[in-house]
Amino acid sequence: MKIIESPAEMQRFSESARLAGGRIALVPTMGYLHEGHLSLMREGRRRASVLVASLFVNPTQFGPREDLDSYPRDMERDCRLMETVAVDVLFAPQASAMYPPGAQTWVEVTELTRDLCGASRPGHFRGVTTVVAKLFNIVKPHYALFGAKDYQQLCAVRQMVRDLNFDVEIVPMPTVREEDGLAMSSRNSYLSAAERTAALSLSRALQAACKAFAHGERGAGRLAQIARLELERMGGVAVEYVEVRDAVDLREIATVQAPAVVAIAARVGRTRLIDNMVLGGAE
Ligand code: PAF
């Protein structure tokens, strides 16, 4: 696996891969890889002749009181894991190379990022879409793979690609879960054993809503309430939101007529976790 740190060198590499007829897949990550990331990389490997993974803990998507400094990092382990799924190039820039002094351009998807996680993390999605736009311009991928666990991020990236005519296909991939249902996340490493047990309430709550939907419940408020009750039943979880929204544009709905997403954000101890499941359609 080749490691490239410089954006200019990455651009040159991608340009010549394209000229040689290569198809490039990009898996953007902030590292501390788990099976969810690896599933994206395997799919990228299947689709493209050149598989690029990026590892960049993007400072602009963290708020001032968030976990940028403590975000888990283990580059050696990440490199070993990337080798197992045959990543060709790891793009791992320094923050100073991604945001040289004087940078003043942002990419912002407005409506879609206002609610849900956008409401409690001001500036977060602006940081995400800005860095993803930069990664697209640097890596020049034909495909970019994103996990559905970060559902609002996936919607925002799709919207950005549509609005700004990026010539890249966004490939969404299903959330990968531990055997007991916990959605995989690098932030799960923050959880103590007791918190890890409490965190199971998120997937249980989503399953409760899915079950009610399967039994014919279509009221968005009712479905959200069913999820909330399950989420709060065992304690140890501070709910930030439980919402049932349109699965494509995340707008509020009264009844589920087209695919909808049940989305949850909650704190377990000091760790903020998110999870979601789609009702009535593929993710
Ligand atoms: O999902 C993530 O890990 C990050 O938000 C991403 C897409 C790599 C952008 O920094």
XYZ file of C-alpha atoms and ligand atoms in Angstrom:
293
model
C 0.000 0.000 0.000
C 1.315 3.372 -1.046
C 0.961 6.199 1.493
C 0.521 9.715 0.141
C 0.462 12.777 2.388
C 0.547 15.606 -0.095
C -2.710 16.695 -1.792
C -0.762 17.690 -4.931
C 0.920 14.280 -5.131
C -2.439 12.557 -4.633
C -3.893 14.614 -7.496
C -0.997 13.642 -9.767
C -1.391 9.975 -8.856
C -5.145 10.026 -9.553
C -4.731 11.947 -12.784
C -2.327 9.364 -14.180
C -4.505 6.477 -12.947
C -7.429 8.029 -14.823
C -5.340 8.596 -17.967
C -4.340 4.932 -17.849
C -8.044 4.019 -17.838
C -8.253 3.196 -14.119
C -11.502 3.457 -12.155
C -10.957 4.974 -8.714
C -12.978 4.224 -5.586
C -12.570 6.382 -2.482
C -13.433 5.434 1.089
C -13.105 8.566 3.246
C -12.405 7.804 6.913
C -11.233 9.401 10.115
C -9.381 6.190 10.991
C -9.684 3.831 13.968
C -11.166 1.397 11.513
C -13.805 -1.200 12.244
C -15.691 -3.738 10.184
C -18.021 -1.004 8.879
C -15.103 0.792 7.200
C -13.715 -2.500 5.907
C -17.058 -3.379 4.292
C -16.889 -0.068 2.388
C -13.340 -0.852 1.294
C -14.267 -4.353 0.096
C -17.099 -2.910 -1.980
C -14.764 -0.230 -3.350
C -12.264 -2.960 -4.240
C -15.006 -4.859 -6.080
C -16.052 -1.819 -8.132
C -12.786 -0.148 -9.032
C -9.281 -0.921 -10.254
C -7.734 1.622 -7.866
C -8.856 1.686 -4.234
C -7.987 4.800 -2.247
C -8.789 5.206 1.443
C -8.313 8.518 3.179
C -7.460 8.922 6.842
C -7.948 12.434 8.122
C -9.430 13.465 11.459
C -11.036 16.552 10.027
C -10.848 19.420 12.560
C -13.539 21.513 10.864
C -16.303 19.011 11.635
C -15.695 19.081 15.402
C -17.266 21.738 17.604
C -15.171 23.593 20.201
C -16.360 21.339 23.039
C -16.248 18.114 21.060
C -13.788 15.218 21.002
C -11.238 16.276 18.333
C -8.292 15.859 20.718
C -9.442 12.581 22.214
C -10.753 11.061 18.963
C -9.216 7.557 18.851
C -6.208 7.209 16.573
C -4.058 4.197 15.651
C -2.505 4.630 12.249
C -0.351 1.480 12.406
C -3.342 -0.719 13.084
C -5.373 1.101 10.422
C -2.610 0.472 7.855
C -2.541 -3.230 8.705
C -6.324 -3.468 8.316
C -6.253 -1.571 5.025
C -3.656 -4.037 3.701
C -6.031 -6.927 4.469
C -8.659 -5.453 2.124
C -6.081 -4.541 -0.549
C -6.224 -0.749 -0.379
C -3.857 0.580 -3.068
C -3.308 4.076 -1.706
C -3.770 5.579 1.727
C -4.182 9.346 1.496
C -3.260 10.689 4.929
C -2.712 14.449 4.808
C -1.724 16.763 7.661
C -4.333 19.335 8.736
C -1.974 22.112 7.624
C -1.976 20.691 4.085
C -5.761 20.408 3.943
C -6.382 23.815 5.493
C -3.437 26.063 4.689
C -3.501 29.442 6.431
C -5.911 31.809 4.753
C -8.446 29.169 3.625
C -11.876 30.809 3.558
C -14.132 28.688 1.350
C -16.869 26.445 2.749
C -19.276 24.030 1.132
C -22.598 23.998 2.936
C -25.787 22.050 2.305
C -28.387 24.227 3.954
C -31.855 22.743 4.620
C -30.919 19.092 4.940
C -28.430 19.775 7.700
C -30.533 22.129 9.816
C -32.263 19.559 12.037
C -31.365 16.268 13.689
C -27.584 16.185 14.299
C -27.238 19.586 12.620
C -29.268 21.192 15.408
C -26.960 20.064 18.205
C -23.700 20.198 16.225
C -23.621 23.613 14.550
C -21.031 23.731 11.783
C -20.512 19.958 11.806
C -22.001 19.202 8.408
C -20.394 22.259 6.855
C -17.057 20.783 7.945
C -18.011 17.375 6.542
C -19.185 18.607 3.131
C -16.197 20.933 2.833
C -13.670 18.185 3.497
C -15.538 15.674 1.318
C -15.625 18.197 -1.565
C -11.875 18.705 -1.118
C -11.264 14.945 -1.038
C -13.256 14.572 -4.268
C -11.125 17.254 -5.927
C -7.909 15.706 -4.641
C -8.606 11.985 -5.158
C -10.847 12.398 -8.254
C -12.804 9.202 -7.539
C -15.394 7.605 -9.816
C -17.049 6.062 -6.729
C -17.162 7.210 -3.114
C -18.500 4.879 -0.443
C -20.331 6.046 2.682
C -21.930 4.068 5.491
C -25.640 4.524 6.184
C -24.971 4.749 9.922
C -24.184 8.426 9.421
C -27.481 8.826 7.610
C -27.745 12.607 7.589
C -24.123 12.820 6.395
C -24.945 10.448 3.538
C -27.971 12.578 2.546
C -25.938 15.788 2.739
C -23.121 14.365 0.603
C -25.621 13.151 -2.017
C -27.255 16.576 -2.066
C -23.883 18.289 -2.456
C -22.936 15.999 -5.349
C -26.229 16.800 -7.075
C -26.100 20.546 -6.402
C -22.455 21.025 -7.394
C -22.359 18.521 -10.314
C -19.595 16.387 -8.851
C -18.880 13.589 -11.312
C -18.773 10.859 -8.669
C -21.186 8.058 -7.828
C -22.081 7.927 -4.145
C -22.351 4.312 -3.019
C -24.280 3.912 0.244
C -23.491 0.844 2.327
C -25.564 -0.739 5.103
C -24.689 -0.189 8.753
C -22.540 -2.995 10.130
C -23.604 -4.165 13.592
C -22.055 -6.191 16.374
C -23.795 -9.521 16.977
C -25.939 -7.981 19.713
C -27.107 -5.152 17.419
C -24.823 -2.264 18.436
C -23.962 -0.231 15.333
C -20.212 -0.202 14.787
C -18.589 3.163 15.435
C -15.082 4.304 16.272
C -16.636 6.118 19.257
C -17.810 2.800 20.771
C -14.248 2.561 22.089
C -15.165 5.297 24.609
C -17.832 3.090 26.263
C -17.314 1.308 29.591
C -18.793 -2.193 29.924
C -21.930 -0.827 31.612
C -22.306 1.917 29.003
C -21.822 -0.614 26.222
C -24.835 -2.535 27.629
C -26.909 0.649 27.930
C -25.999 1.549 24.329
C -27.882 -1.519 23.110
C -31.080 0.442 23.776
C -30.477 2.372 20.539
C -30.725 -0.620 18.217
C -33.526 -2.117 20.340
C -35.499 1.097 20.014
C -35.065 1.074 16.241
C -36.103 -2.566 16.092
C -39.216 -1.764 18.115
C -40.184 0.903 15.580
C -39.479 -1.483 12.668
C -41.632 -4.137 14.309
C -44.526 -1.708 14.821
C -44.158 -0.612 11.193
C -44.250 -4.258 10.079
C -47.470 -4.657 12.083
C -49.059 -1.783 10.170
C -48.316 1.329 12.279
C -47.831 4.272 9.886
C -48.058 7.290 12.196
C -44.624 8.924 12.295
C -45.238 10.342 15.764
C -46.438 6.972 17.072
C -43.443 5.154 15.611
C -41.063 7.702 17.134
C -42.837 7.341 20.487
C -42.512 3.549 20.397
C -38.779 3.923 19.736
C -38.394 6.536 22.485
C -40.128 4.348 25.089
C -37.795 1.452 24.311
C -34.781 3.776 24.306
C -35.606 5.080 27.774
C -36.850 1.784 29.250
C -33.541 0.492 30.661
C -32.080 3.875 31.702
C -28.509 5.043 31.233
C -29.311 6.809 27.967
C -29.947 10.558 27.591
C -32.028 11.015 24.460
C -31.141 13.896 22.145
C -33.701 13.093 19.474
C -35.839 10.282 18.119
C -37.380 11.204 14.773
C -39.132 9.578 11.863
C -38.358 11.519 8.678
C -38.613 11.128 4.926
C -35.696 8.858 3.964
C -34.564 11.012 1.029
C -34.811 14.648 2.073
C -35.244 14.167 5.837
C -38.328 16.400 5.912
C -40.874 15.967 8.694
C -43.737 13.626 7.875
C -47.008 12.792 9.604
C -47.455 9.325 8.118
C -45.054 6.906 6.487
C -46.092 6.586 2.846
C -42.674 6.403 1.177
C -39.422 5.099 2.681
C -38.774 6.801 6.009
C -35.855 6.756 8.393
C -36.073 6.341 12.149
C -33.094 8.277 13.446
C -31.761 8.436 16.998
C -29.071 10.433 18.744
C -28.404 9.813 22.415
C -25.697 10.192 24.997
C -24.470 7.224 26.962
C -22.235 8.671 29.667
C -20.116 11.228 27.843
C -20.354 9.442 24.494
C -22.752 10.680 21.833
C -24.075 7.837 19.700
C -26.289 7.840 16.607
C -28.131 5.055 14.841
C -30.976 4.662 12.358
C -33.043 2.173 10.397
C -35.034 2.670 7.212
C -38.712 1.731 7.114
C -40.322 0.610 3.893
C -37.392 0.523 1.504
C -33.746 -0.207 0.984
C -31.229 2.014 2.816
O -17.804 9.654 8.371
C -16.648 10.083 8.599
O -15.767 9.361 9.106
C -16.311 11.533 8.279
O -17.377 12.367 8.541
C -15.786 11.723 6.844
C -16.839 11.363 5.803
C -14.545 10.875 6.624
C -15.411 13.193 6.612
O -14.415 13.610 7.492
